[in-house]
Coordinates of C-alpha atoms in Angstrom, one line a residue:
M1 CA 15.4 20.7 0.4
T2 CA 15.7 24.0 2.2
D3 CA 13.4 25.8 4.7
S4 CA 12.6 28.4 2.0
T5 CA 11.3 25.6 -0.3
L6 CA 9.0 24.5 2.5
T7 CA 7.8 28.0 3.0
R8 CA 7.0 28.3 -0.7
T9 CA 5.1 25.0 -0.9
G10 CA 3.2 25.3 2.3
T11 CA 1.8 22.6 4.5
G12 CA 0.7 19.2 3.1
V13 CA 1.8 16.1 1.2
L14 CA 4.8 16.9 -1.1
P15 CA 4.1 16.4 -4.8
S16 CA 6.3 14.9 -7.5
Q17 CA 8.0 18.2 -8.4
I18 CA 9.1 18.7 -4.8
L19 CA 10.3 15.1 -4.6
R20 CA 12.6 15.9 -7.6
Q21 CA 14.0 18.9 -5.7
M22 CA 14.6 16.7 -2.7
I23 CA 16.5 14.3 -4.8
D24 CA 18.6 17.1 -6.4
T25 CA 19.6 18.4 -3.0
G26 CA 20.4 15.1 -1.5
T27 CA 17.4 14.9 1.0
I28 CA 16.6 11.7 -0.8
S29 CA 19.6 9.8 -2.2
A30 CA 20.2 6.4 -3.6
D31 CA 22.8 4.0 -5.1
P32 CA 22.2 3.5 -8.0
A33 CA 20.5 6.9 -8.7
I34 CA 16.8 7.2 -8.5
T35 CA 15.0 6.8 -11.8
A36 CA 12.0 8.8 -13.2
P37 CA 9.5 5.9 -13.0
Q38 CA 10.0 5.7 -9.2
I39 CA 8.5 9.2 -8.8
Q40 CA 4.7 9.1 -8.4
P41 CA 2.3 12.0 -8.1
A42 CA 2.6 12.0 -4.3
S43 CA 5.1 9.3 -3.4
L44 CA 8.4 7.7 -4.3
D45 CA 8.7 4.0 -5.0
L46 CA 11.5 2.3 -3.0
R47 CA 13.8 -0.4 -4.5
L48 CA 15.1 -3.6 -3.1
G49 CA 18.8 -3.9 -2.7
T50 CA 21.0 -6.9 -3.4
I51 CA 20.8 -8.9 -0.2
A52 CA 17.9 -10.3 1.9
Y53 CA 18.4 -11.4 5.5
R54 CA 16.3 -14.2 6.7
V55 CA 15.4 -13.4 10.3
R56 CA 13.9 -15.3 13.2
A57 CA 11.2 -12.8 13.8
S58 CA 9.9 -9.3 12.9
F59 CA 11.5 -6.5 14.8
L60 CA 12.0 -2.8 15.2
A61 CA 15.4 -1.3 15.8
G62 CA 14.3 0.6 18.9
D63 CA 15.5 3.9 20.2
G64 CA 19.3 4.3 19.9
R65 CA 19.7 1.1 18.0
T66 CA 20.5 0.4 14.4
V67 CA 18.9 -2.2 12.1
A68 CA 22.4 -3.6 11.6
D69 CA 22.7 -4.1 15.4
R70 CA 19.5 -6.0 15.5
L71 CA 20.3 -8.1 12.4
S72 CA 23.3 -9.4 14.3
E73 CA 20.8 -10.8 16.9
F74 CA 18.1 -12.1 14.6
E75 CA 19.8 -13.1 11.3
M76 CA 19.5 -16.8 10.4
H77 CA 21.2 -16.5 6.9
R78 CA 21.6 -14.1 4.1
I79 CA 20.5 -14.5 0.5
D80 CA 22.1 -13.0 -2.7
L81 CA 19.2 -11.4 -4.7
S82 CA 21.4 -10.5 -7.7
Q83 CA 20.3 -13.5 -9.8
G84 CA 16.8 -13.6 -8.4
A85 CA 15.8 -15.5 -5.2
V86 CA 12.6 -16.9 -3.7
L87 CA 11.2 -15.4 -0.5
E88 CA 9.2 -18.2 1.0
K89 CA 5.7 -18.1 2.3
G90 CA 5.6 -17.7 6.1
A91 CA 9.2 -16.5 6.5
V92 CA 10.4 -13.1 7.5
Y93 CA 13.1 -11.2 5.6
V94 CA 14.8 -7.8 5.9
V95 CA 16.2 -6.2 2.7
P96 CA 18.3 -3.0 2.7
L97 CA 16.8 -0.6 0.2
M98 CA 18.7 1.4 -2.3
E99 CA 17.3 4.7 -1.0
R100 CA 18.3 6.7 2.1
L101 CA 17.1 9.9 3.7
A102 CA 18.4 13.1 5.2
L103 CA 15.1 14.7 6.2
P104 CA 15.0 18.3 7.4
E105 CA 13.2 19.0 10.7
G106 CA 10.0 20.2 9.0
V107 CA 9.4 17.0 7.0
Q108 CA 8.2 13.6 8.1
A109 CA 7.5 10.5 6.0
V110 CA 5.2 7.5 6.0
A111 CA 5.6 4.4 4.0
N112 CA 3.2 1.7 2.7
A113 CA 3.0 -1.3 0.4
K114 CA 2.3 -0.6 -3.2
S115 CA -1.1 -1.8 -4.5
S116 CA 0.2 -4.9 -6.3
T117 CA 2.2 -5.9 -3.2
G118 CA -0.9 -5.8 -1.0
R119 CA -3.0 -7.7 -3.4
L120 CA -0.5 -10.6 -3.2
D121 CA -0.8 -10.6 0.6
L122 CA 2.9 -9.7 0.7
L123 CA 3.3 -7.9 4.1
T124 CA 5.9 -5.3 3.4
R125 CA 6.9 -2.6 6.0
T126 CA 9.6 -0.1 6.2
I127 CA 12.0 0.0 9.2
T128 CA 14.7 2.5 10.1
D129 CA 17.6 3.0 12.5
G130 CA 16.2 4.0 15.9
G131 CA 12.7 3.3 14.7
T132 CA 9.9 2.5 17.2
E133 CA 7.1 2.2 14.6
F134 CA 6.7 0.5 11.3
D135 CA 6.3 2.7 8.2
R136 CA 6.7 6.0 10.2
I137 CA 9.8 8.1 9.8
P138 CA 10.2 11.2 12.0
P139 CA 11.3 14.7 11.0
G140 CA 15.1 15.0 10.9
Y141 CA 15.8 11.3 10.3
E142 CA 19.1 10.7 8.5
G143 CA 20.0 7.1 7.6
P144 CA 19.2 4.0 5.6
L145 CA 15.9 2.4 4.9
Y146 CA 15.0 -1.3 5.1
A147 CA 12.0 -3.3 3.9
E148 CA 10.7 -6.1 6.2
I149 CA 9.0 -8.6 3.9
C150 CA 6.8 -11.5 5.0
P151 CA 5.0 -13.4 2.2
R152 CA 1.7 -14.5 3.7
S153 CA -0.1 -16.4 0.9
F154 CA 2.4 -17.0 -1.9
S155 CA 6.1 -17.4 -2.2
V156 CA 7.6 -14.8 -4.5
L157 CA 10.7 -14.5 -6.7
V158 CA 12.4 -11.1 -6.2
R159 CA 15.4 -9.3 -7.7
P160 CA 17.3 -6.1 -6.9
G161 CA 15.5 -2.9 -8.0
M162 CA 12.0 -4.3 -7.5
R163 CA 9.6 -1.8 -6.0
L164 CA 7.4 -3.3 -3.3
N165 CA 6.8 -0.3 -1.1
Q166 CA 6.5 3.4 -1.4
I167 CA 7.1 6.5 0.7
R168 CA 5.1 9.7 1.1
F169 CA 6.5 13.0 2.5
R170 CA 4.6 15.7 4.3
A171 CA 5.3 19.1 5.7
G172 CA 3.2 19.6 8.8
Q173 CA -0.2 18.1 9.2
A174 CA -2.9 18.7 6.6
V175 CA -5.6 16.1 7.3
L176 CA -9.0 17.3 6.1
T177 CA -11.6 17.5 8.9
D178 CA -14.9 15.9 8.7
D179 CA -16.5 19.3 8.0
E180 CA -14.1 19.9 5.2
L181 CA -14.8 16.5 3.7
R182 CA -18.5 17.2 3.8
N183 CA -18.0 20.5 2.0
R184 CA -15.8 18.8 -0.6
H185 CA -18.3 16.1 -1.2
A186 CA -21.1 18.7 -1.6
T187 CA -19.1 20.5 -4.3
E188 CA -17.3 17.7 -6.2
R189 CA -18.6 14.4 -4.9
L190 CA -15.9 12.3 -3.3
V191 CA -17.9 9.1 -3.7
D192 CA -20.7 8.1 -6.1
G193 CA -23.2 7.4 -3.3
P194 CA -24.0 8.7 0.2
A195 CA -20.9 9.8 2.0
V196 CA -20.4 8.2 5.4
I197 CA -18.0 10.7 7.1
D198 CA -16.6 9.9 10.5
H199 CA -12.9 10.6 11.0
G200 CA -12.5 10.2 7.3
L201 CA -14.6 8.9 4.4
G202 CA -16.2 5.5 5.2
F203 CA -15.6 2.5 2.8
S204 CA -18.2 -0.4 2.8
V205 CA -17.9 -3.8 1.1
D206 CA -19.9 -4.7 -2.1
L207 CA -21.4 -8.2 -1.8
K208 CA -24.3 -7.6 -4.2
P209 CA -22.7 -6.9 -7.6
G210 CA -24.9 -5.5 -10.3
D211 CA -23.7 -8.1 -12.8
G212 CA -23.5 -11.8 -11.6
D213 CA -22.7 -13.2 -8.2
L214 CA -18.9 -13.0 -8.2
V215 CA -17.9 -10.9 -5.1
G216 CA -14.3 -11.7 -4.5
Y217 CA -11.4 -14.2 -4.4
R218 CA -9.8 -16.3 -1.7
A219 CA -6.1 -17.2 -1.9
K220 CA -5.5 -20.9 -2.3
P221 CA -3.3 -22.4 0.4
H222 CA -0.8 -24.4 -1.7
T223 CA 0.4 -22.7 -4.9
G224 CA 3.5 -22.1 -7.0
V225 CA 5.9 -19.2 -6.9
I226 CA 5.0 -15.8 -8.3
D227 CA 7.8 -14.0 -10.2
L228 CA 7.1 -10.3 -9.5
D229 CA 8.5 -9.3 -12.9
L230 CA 5.9 -11.2 -14.8
I231 CA 2.8 -9.1 -15.6
N232 CA -0.5 -10.5 -16.9
H233 CA 1.1 -13.9 -16.8
Y234 CA -0.5 -16.2 -14.3
D235 CA -3.8 -18.1 -14.5
P236 CA -5.9 -16.8 -11.6
A237 CA -7.4 -20.3 -11.1
E238 CA -4.0 -21.6 -10.0
F239 CA -3.8 -19.2 -7.1
W240 CA -7.3 -18.0 -6.3
E241 CA -10.7 -19.5 -5.5
P242 CA -13.6 -17.3 -6.7
I243 CA -16.2 -16.3 -4.1
H244 CA -19.8 -16.3 -5.2
T245 CA -22.9 -15.3 -3.3
T246 CA -26.5 -14.3 -4.0
E247 CA -27.3 -13.6 -0.3
G248 CA -25.3 -10.4 0.2
R249 CA -23.0 -12.0 2.8
I250 CA -20.0 -14.3 3.1
I251 CA -18.4 -16.1 6.0
L252 CA -14.7 -15.3 6.4
D253 CA -12.5 -18.3 7.3
P254 CA -9.9 -17.8 10.1
G255 CA -6.4 -17.2 8.6
A256 CA -7.7 -16.9 5.0
F257 CA -6.9 -13.9 2.7
Y258 CA -9.6 -12.4 0.5
I259 CA -9.7 -9.8 -2.3
L260 CA -13.0 -7.9 -2.2
V261 CA -14.1 -4.5 -3.5
S262 CA -15.7 -1.4 -2.0
R263 CA -19.3 -0.5 -2.8
E264 CA -18.3 3.1 -3.3
A265 CA -16.5 4.5 -6.3
V266 CA -14.0 7.0 -5.0
H267 CA -12.6 10.3 -6.3
I268 CA -9.4 11.8 -5.1
P269 CA -9.2 15.5 -6.3
P270 CA -5.9 16.7 -7.8
D271 CA -5.1 18.9 -4.7
C272 CA -5.6 16.0 -2.3
A273 CA -4.0 12.6 -1.4
A274 CA -5.6 9.9 0.7
E275 CA -4.6 6.9 2.8
M276 CA -6.8 4.0 3.6
A277 CA -7.0 3.1 7.3
P278 CA -8.8 0.3 9.1
Y279 CA -12.2 1.3 10.4
L280 CA -12.3 0.0 14.0
A281 CA -11.0 -3.3 15.5
M282 CA -14.4 -3.6 17.3
V283 CA -16.3 -4.1 14.0
G284 CA -15.2 -7.7 13.6
E285 CA -12.6 -10.4 13.4
F286 CA -10.8 -9.2 10.3
R287 CA -8.2 -6.7 9.1
V288 CA -8.6 -4.7 5.9
H289 CA -5.8 -3.4 3.7
Y290 CA -2.1 -3.7 3.3
A291 CA -1.7 -1.1 0.6
G292 CA -3.1 2.3 1.7
F293 CA -2.0 5.2 -0.6
F294 CA -4.4 6.8 -3.0
D295 CA -2.7 9.3 -5.3
P296 CA -4.1 12.7 -6.5
G297 CA -6.3 12.0 -9.5
F298 CA -7.3 8.5 -8.5
G299 CA -10.8 8.0 -10.0
H300 CA -11.1 11.7 -10.7
D301 CA -12.5 13.0 -14.0
A302 CA -9.5 15.4 -14.4
A303 CA -7.3 12.4 -14.8
G304 CA -9.6 10.3 -17.0
G305 CA -11.4 8.5 -14.2
T306 CA -15.1 8.1 -13.6
G307 CA -14.6 6.9 -10.0
S308 CA -12.6 4.0 -9.0
R309 CA -13.7 1.5 -6.4
G310 CA -11.2 0.5 -3.7
V311 CA -9.9 -3.0 -3.6
L312 CA -10.1 -4.5 -0.1
E313 CA -7.4 -6.8 1.1
V314 CA -9.0 -8.7 3.9
R315 CA -7.5 -11.2 6.4
C316 CA -9.7 -13.0 8.9
H317 CA -8.4 -13.4 12.4
E318 CA -9.2 -16.1 15.0
A319 CA -12.9 -16.7 14.5
P320 CA -15.1 -17.2 11.5
F321 CA -16.9 -13.9 10.7
V322 CA -20.0 -13.0 8.7
L323 CA -19.4 -10.1 6.5
E324 CA -22.5 -8.3 5.2
H325 CA -23.1 -6.2 2.1
G326 CA -22.7 -2.5 2.9
Q327 CA -20.8 -3.1 6.1
V328 CA -18.3 -0.3 6.7
V329 CA -14.8 -1.9 6.8
G330 CA -12.4 1.0 6.3
R331 CA -12.0 4.7 5.9
L332 CA -10.1 7.1 3.6
V333 CA -8.2 9.9 5.4
Y334 CA -7.8 12.8 3.0
E335 CA -4.9 15.2 3.1
R336 CA -4.1 18.4 1.3
M337 CA -1.3 18.5 -1.2
A338 CA 1.3 21.2 -0.6
E339 CA 1.0 21.8 -4.4
V340 CA -1.0 20.1 -7.1
P341 CA 1.3 17.4 -8.7
E342 CA 2.6 18.0 -12.2
T343 CA 1.1 14.7 -13.3
L344 CA -2.0 13.1 -11.8
Y345 CA -2.7 9.4 -11.3
G346 CA -4.0 8.0 -14.5
A347 CA -3.0 11.0 -16.7
D348 CA 0.2 10.3 -18.8
L349 CA 1.2 7.7 -16.3
K350 CA 1.0 3.9 -16.6
S351 CA -1.7 3.5 -13.9
N352 CA -2.7 -0.1 -13.5
Y353 CA -5.8 0.5 -11.4
Q354 CA -7.5 3.7 -12.7
G355 CA -11.2 3.0 -13.1
Q356 CA -10.9 -0.4 -11.4
G357 CA -13.6 -2.6 -9.9
L358 CA -12.9 -6.0 -8.5
K359 CA -9.3 -6.7 -9.7
L360 CA -6.5 -9.0 -8.8
A361 CA -2.8 -7.9 -8.9
K362 CA -1.3 -7.0 -12.3
H363 CA 0.6 -10.3 -12.4
F364 CA -2.6 -12.3 -13.1
K365 CA -4.5 -12.6 -16.4
S366 CA -8.0 -11.2 -16.4
P367 CA -10.3 -14.0 -15.3
R368 CA -12.4 -15.5 -18.1

């Protein structure tokens, strides 16, 4: 991509049509070549390569070092993924990705787990040569990409080409201010209820469902392997314990992983993208979200949505914690798109989570 392209598109998150230009010019390259299904409205899916390295611990390359340098220090053994292989719960792996970057100085990137990856409690982060942060790639970076994968609740069967994480590119900074969010909400309603706006749009947890008393799921501690290629295949009862309450609160157990849902139904306008961020560490002994990208059109009427609630991936830390209905647990940070994407989330795309409520990953059958 050239500087003139940047000038034409302006500041903001780069849409699918610009991603195609970046692929054509070699800013994003891959072996084998990138396929059309990888290109999302505001991000690119990244594919696992053919080898996984079992490592002693999570690491960053560090300034002036390559990931290959650090693998020589931390590698325990390597696994051929070509026929499929199991990544075991509790272990840490580094997998070279098929894609690599040659970013111009005006473009930076941020990576994140895909929705289904996060809902499996599959901690997946992108690392780079010279990297000092997970999932953050600075302007001008030229080199390979790697996925660090740590299955937390379930062992998983993976193969080359599987897409566990995704990458978003932006030119400059285009985060909407709180005042801009308030103006947006006044004209097109970003949430279906009152908007709690404070450094982004607040997300609260729904523990008083309108129908029944099912409020979420807790991962079972001892389960079988999940083949990530199998969709609508597994019985949820073998992997998840349903959480019921009529009191509007639950107690989170230390070390446990939960799937909950936001009280708010969210709209992402076509000219915006959003990323979910944790609210504040001070609010409690838990962490919300592994998968944080919301595409243009998510829950938006222009893409066939009527508002989609955010699924909350919650892990409790050291102490039991009481989570109350309506408690703010996260926030959506909205950014402008450099251009409106050619195709929106949920419109002419196979979008698994448009119009969602409380929903497990796509690998599980719908609970009866």
